[in-house]
Amino acid sequence: MPENNPRPDEAAQLEGSSVSDAASRDAVLSPATAAVGSSGLVPAEKPGRFANLKSFRRDQMWSYFGPAFVASVAYIDPGNFSTNILGGSQFGYRLLWVLLWSNAMAILIQYLSAKLGIVTGRTLPQNCRKHFSKRTSVFLWVCAEISAVATDLAEFLGAAMGLDLLIGPALLAHGLSHTTALFISAAISTALVFAILALDLAGYQWLERGIMGFVGIIGLCYGFEVFLVHPDWQKAFYHTLLPTFDHGAMKESVYAAVGMLGATVMPHVIYLHSALVQPRLKTLAPPPPKRILPAIVREYLRYELVDVFVAMNGAWIINSAMIVMAAATMFRGPSYSPTIQDAFHTLAPLLGRGAAVVFAVALLCSGLSSSTVGVMAGQVIIEGFLEIKFPIFLRRFITVVPALIVMGAGWDPLRILNDSQVLLSFTLPAALIPLLLLTARRDVMGEFVSAIRTSVTGWVVAGIIVALNVVLVVQLAMG
């Protein structure tokens, strides 16, 4: 694929190339298709949903890798560090199965988001603006903005905490207070995130590769940690496959499981993934007024499914490694509630200073990459719902201000991080429900409308996620 492709913010509107706008333009059709309706093509002889899988070309497949890896960052963010460490230290390997099923849900949700973007040529926010009433769109926009700001604040605080673990002791040794050291870490993190965002100026694939590099570093760090701790693999595999709770501490184990699920499915990347697929889609589009053939769209969907499957399973392995590490080194029972800082200070005497440093590096990479993705999601949300252009660097600057205030005021960043996860549980339905509604509408998706079994599965997943997040909120309210 060529490197000088349009940036994600430039490719949000695919005028003249989307399948769902096909009927309003002159169509270039394959013999088996015809332009029917306002949403796309209805095949005269409908092929299998993923026919001709043997046509996969490995050289092409690699060029399609990227969007799902960027989205997967949200599944290994600082919130996941916190909940996975808590789950492993309280219940050992027992809750590994939660991650397996959370990952299955994530694969479905992220693929549907990408599918909506590929088929319609619009992001999820743009589709909401087009197909829902103005009042509904405004409500969805407010919910989306709340989720984006809360997420970005949490991810940024996570990056600052990771950097503070690395350089904080040196700053304290020079007589600085802990609040000042944390503020300095936050300021440095701000500069680093700006540098990562600047990769987008060189082309969207450079930014994707940068974030994929961070994901790789996080994976290597946890691979190193697991190698050092020598976990009980028999127990790990057993509890991955067999759902169980701690019957002696049922309330606590359910709470931990709900927290792990809530930290896994994040609303902002549901919006974002539908935008991440746009740049590649535009490179496939012929010059207007012609449009993309359904066969090309179908091929892109196949490649994106592979992208989602590989990326989400990679995130699942990293999350599982977090629990395995915590279970092998920090298991104390349900009464133990360690923080991220506790994990750092526990690893040093047990496995050596190097293990603790590797943990902090993983947290820093997680915070920086997820903070970058959070800013990208915020830009997609505001541009899609309001139909305006909004500079991504301005978005970063605006969201940095509250984080720096939190650091400067001396508030507990870990408490802010955990509270933001609760806030996200309220906004999750505002992203999930529109996605399921839109992908099930033939006037939106055309021949690529979700099958009944897919829609039913999606609604079951949405119901489970929403119900468990409500349980999390209720349990937090009850103390």
Coordinates of C-alpha atoms in Angstrom, one line a residue, residues 184-357:
I184 CA 6.6 16.8 36.2
S185 CA 5.8 13.2 35.0
A186 CA 2.5 14.4 33.7
A187 CA 4.1 17.3 31.8
I188 CA 6.6 15.0 30.2
S189 CA 3.9 12.6 29.3
T190 CA 2.0 15.4 27.6
A191 CA 5.1 16.1 25.4
L192 CA 5.4 12.4 24.5
V193 CA 1.8 12.1 23.5
F194 CA 2.2 15.2 21.3
A195 CA 5.2 13.5 19.7
I196 CA 3.2 10.3 19.0
L197 CA 0.4 12.3 17.5
A198 CA 2.9 14.0 15.2
L199 CA 3.5 10.7 13.5
D200 CA 0.1 11.2 11.8
L201 CA 1.6 14.0 9.8
A202 CA 3.8 11.5 8.0
G203 CA 0.8 9.3 7.1
Y204 CA -1.8 7.2 9.0
Q205 CA 0.3 4.1 8.7
W206 CA 3.2 5.7 10.6
L207 CA 0.9 6.4 13.5
E208 CA -0.5 2.9 13.4
R209 CA 3.0 1.4 13.4
G210 CA 4.0 3.6 16.3
I211 CA 1.0 2.4 18.4
M212 CA 1.5 -1.2 17.3
G213 CA 5.1 -0.8 18.5
F214 CA 3.8 0.2 21.9
V215 CA 1.5 -2.9 22.0
G216 CA 4.5 -5.0 21.1
I217 CA 6.6 -3.6 24.0
I218 CA 3.8 -4.2 26.5
G219 CA 3.5 -7.8 25.3
L220 CA 7.3 -8.3 25.6
C221 CA 7.3 -6.8 29.0
Y222 CA 4.7 -9.1 30.3
G223 CA 6.2 -12.1 28.5
F224 CA 9.4 -11.3 30.5
E225 CA 7.4 -11.0 33.8
V226 CA 5.6 -14.3 33.2
F227 CA 8.9 -16.0 32.4
L228 CA 10.3 -14.9 35.7
V229 CA 7.4 -15.9 38.0
H230 CA 7.1 -19.5 36.9
P231 CA 3.3 -19.7 37.1
D232 CA 1.2 -22.8 37.7
W233 CA 0.2 -23.4 34.1
Q234 CA -2.1 -26.2 34.9
K235 CA -4.3 -24.0 37.1
A236 CA -4.1 -21.2 34.6
F237 CA -5.4 -23.3 31.7
Y238 CA -8.1 -24.9 34.0
H239 CA -9.5 -21.5 35.1
T240 CA -9.3 -20.1 31.6
L241 CA -11.7 -22.7 30.3
L242 CA -13.9 -23.3 33.3
P243 CA -16.0 -20.4 34.7
T244 CA -15.8 -20.4 38.5
F245 CA -16.2 -17.9 41.3
D246 CA -14.8 -18.0 44.9
H247 CA -17.8 -19.3 46.8
G248 CA -16.3 -18.2 50.0
A249 CA -16.2 -14.6 48.8
M250 CA -18.8 -14.5 46.1
K251 CA -19.6 -10.8 46.3
E252 CA -15.9 -9.8 46.1
S253 CA -15.2 -12.2 43.2
V254 CA -18.3 -11.0 41.2
Y255 CA -17.2 -7.4 41.8
A256 CA -13.7 -8.2 40.5
A257 CA -15.1 -10.0 37.5
V258 CA -17.4 -7.1 36.6
G259 CA -14.6 -4.7 37.0
M260 CA -12.4 -6.7 34.6
L261 CA -15.2 -6.8 32.0
G262 CA -16.0 -3.1 32.5
A263 CA -12.4 -2.2 31.9
T264 CA -12.2 -4.3 28.8
V265 CA -15.1 -3.0 26.7
M266 CA -14.6 0.7 26.2
P267 CA -17.0 2.9 24.3
H268 CA -14.5 5.3 22.8
V269 CA -12.9 2.7 20.5
I270 CA -16.4 1.6 19.3
Y271 CA -16.6 5.0 17.8
L272 CA -13.0 5.1 16.7
H273 CA -12.7 1.8 14.9
S274 CA -15.3 2.8 12.4
A275 CA -13.0 5.7 11.5
L276 CA -9.7 3.8 11.5
V277 CA -10.8 1.8 8.5
Q278 CA -11.5 4.9 6.4
P279 CA -8.0 5.7 5.0
R280 CA -7.6 2.3 3.4
L281 CA -11.1 2.4 2.1
K282 CA -10.4 5.6 0.3
T283 CA -7.3 4.1 -1.4
L284 CA -9.6 1.4 -2.8
A285 CA -12.1 3.9 -4.2
P286 CA -12.1 4.6 -7.9
P287 CA -12.5 8.3 -9.0
P288 CA -16.0 9.7 -8.6
P289 CA -18.7 9.2 -9.7
K290 CA -17.7 5.5 -9.8
R291 CA -17.8 3.6 -6.5
I292 CA -16.2 0.6 -4.9
L293 CA -17.4 -2.8 -6.1
P294 CA -19.1 -5.0 -3.5
A295 CA -16.5 -7.6 -4.2
I296 CA -13.8 -5.2 -3.0
V297 CA -15.8 -4.3 0.1
R298 CA -16.3 -8.0 0.9
E299 CA -12.6 -8.6 0.5
Y300 CA -11.8 -5.7 2.8
L301 CA -14.2 -7.1 5.4
R302 CA -12.4 -10.4 5.3
Y303 CA -9.0 -8.8 5.9
E304 CA -10.4 -6.6 8.6
L305 CA -11.9 -9.7 10.4
V306 CA -8.4 -11.2 10.4
D307 CA -7.0 -7.9 11.7
V308 CA -9.6 -7.9 14.5
F309 CA -9.1 -11.5 15.4
V310 CA -5.3 -11.2 15.7
A311 CA -5.3 -7.9 17.5
M312 CA -8.0 -8.8 20.1
N313 CA -6.5 -12.1 20.8
G314 CA -3.1 -10.4 21.3
A315 CA -4.7 -8.1 23.8
W316 CA -6.4 -11.1 25.5
I317 CA -3.0 -12.8 25.9
I318 CA -1.5 -9.7 27.5
N319 CA -4.4 -9.3 29.9
S320 CA -4.1 -12.9 30.9
A321 CA -0.4 -12.4 31.5
M322 CA -1.3 -9.6 33.9
I323 CA -3.5 -11.9 36.0
V324 CA -1.0 -14.7 35.8
M325 CA 1.8 -12.4 37.1
A326 CA -0.4 -11.1 39.9
A327 CA -1.6 -14.5 40.9
A328 CA 1.9 -15.9 41.0
T329 CA 3.5 -13.1 43.0
M330 CA 0.8 -11.2 44.9
F331 CA -2.0 -13.7 45.7
R332 CA -3.2 -12.9 49.3
G333 CA -7.0 -13.5 49.2
P334 CA -10.1 -11.4 48.8
S335 CA -9.2 -9.0 51.7
Y336 CA -6.1 -7.8 49.8
S337 CA -6.5 -4.8 47.6
P338 CA -3.2 -3.8 46.0
T339 CA -2.7 -0.7 43.8
I340 CA -0.5 -0.4 40.7
Q341 CA 2.2 1.1 42.9
D342 CA 1.9 -1.8 45.3
A343 CA 2.5 -4.2 42.4
F344 CA 5.6 -2.2 41.4
H345 CA 7.1 -2.3 44.9
T346 CA 6.2 -6.0 45.3
L347 CA 8.0 -7.1 42.2
A348 CA 11.4 -5.5 43.1
P349 CA 12.2 -7.6 46.2
L350 CA 10.7 -10.8 44.7
L351 CA 12.1 -10.7 41.1
G352 CA 14.6 -8.0 41.2
R353 CA 14.7 -4.3 40.3
G354 CA 14.7 -5.1 36.6
A355 CA 11.3 -6.8 36.8
A356 CA 9.8 -3.7 38.6
V357 CA 11.3 -1.4 35.9

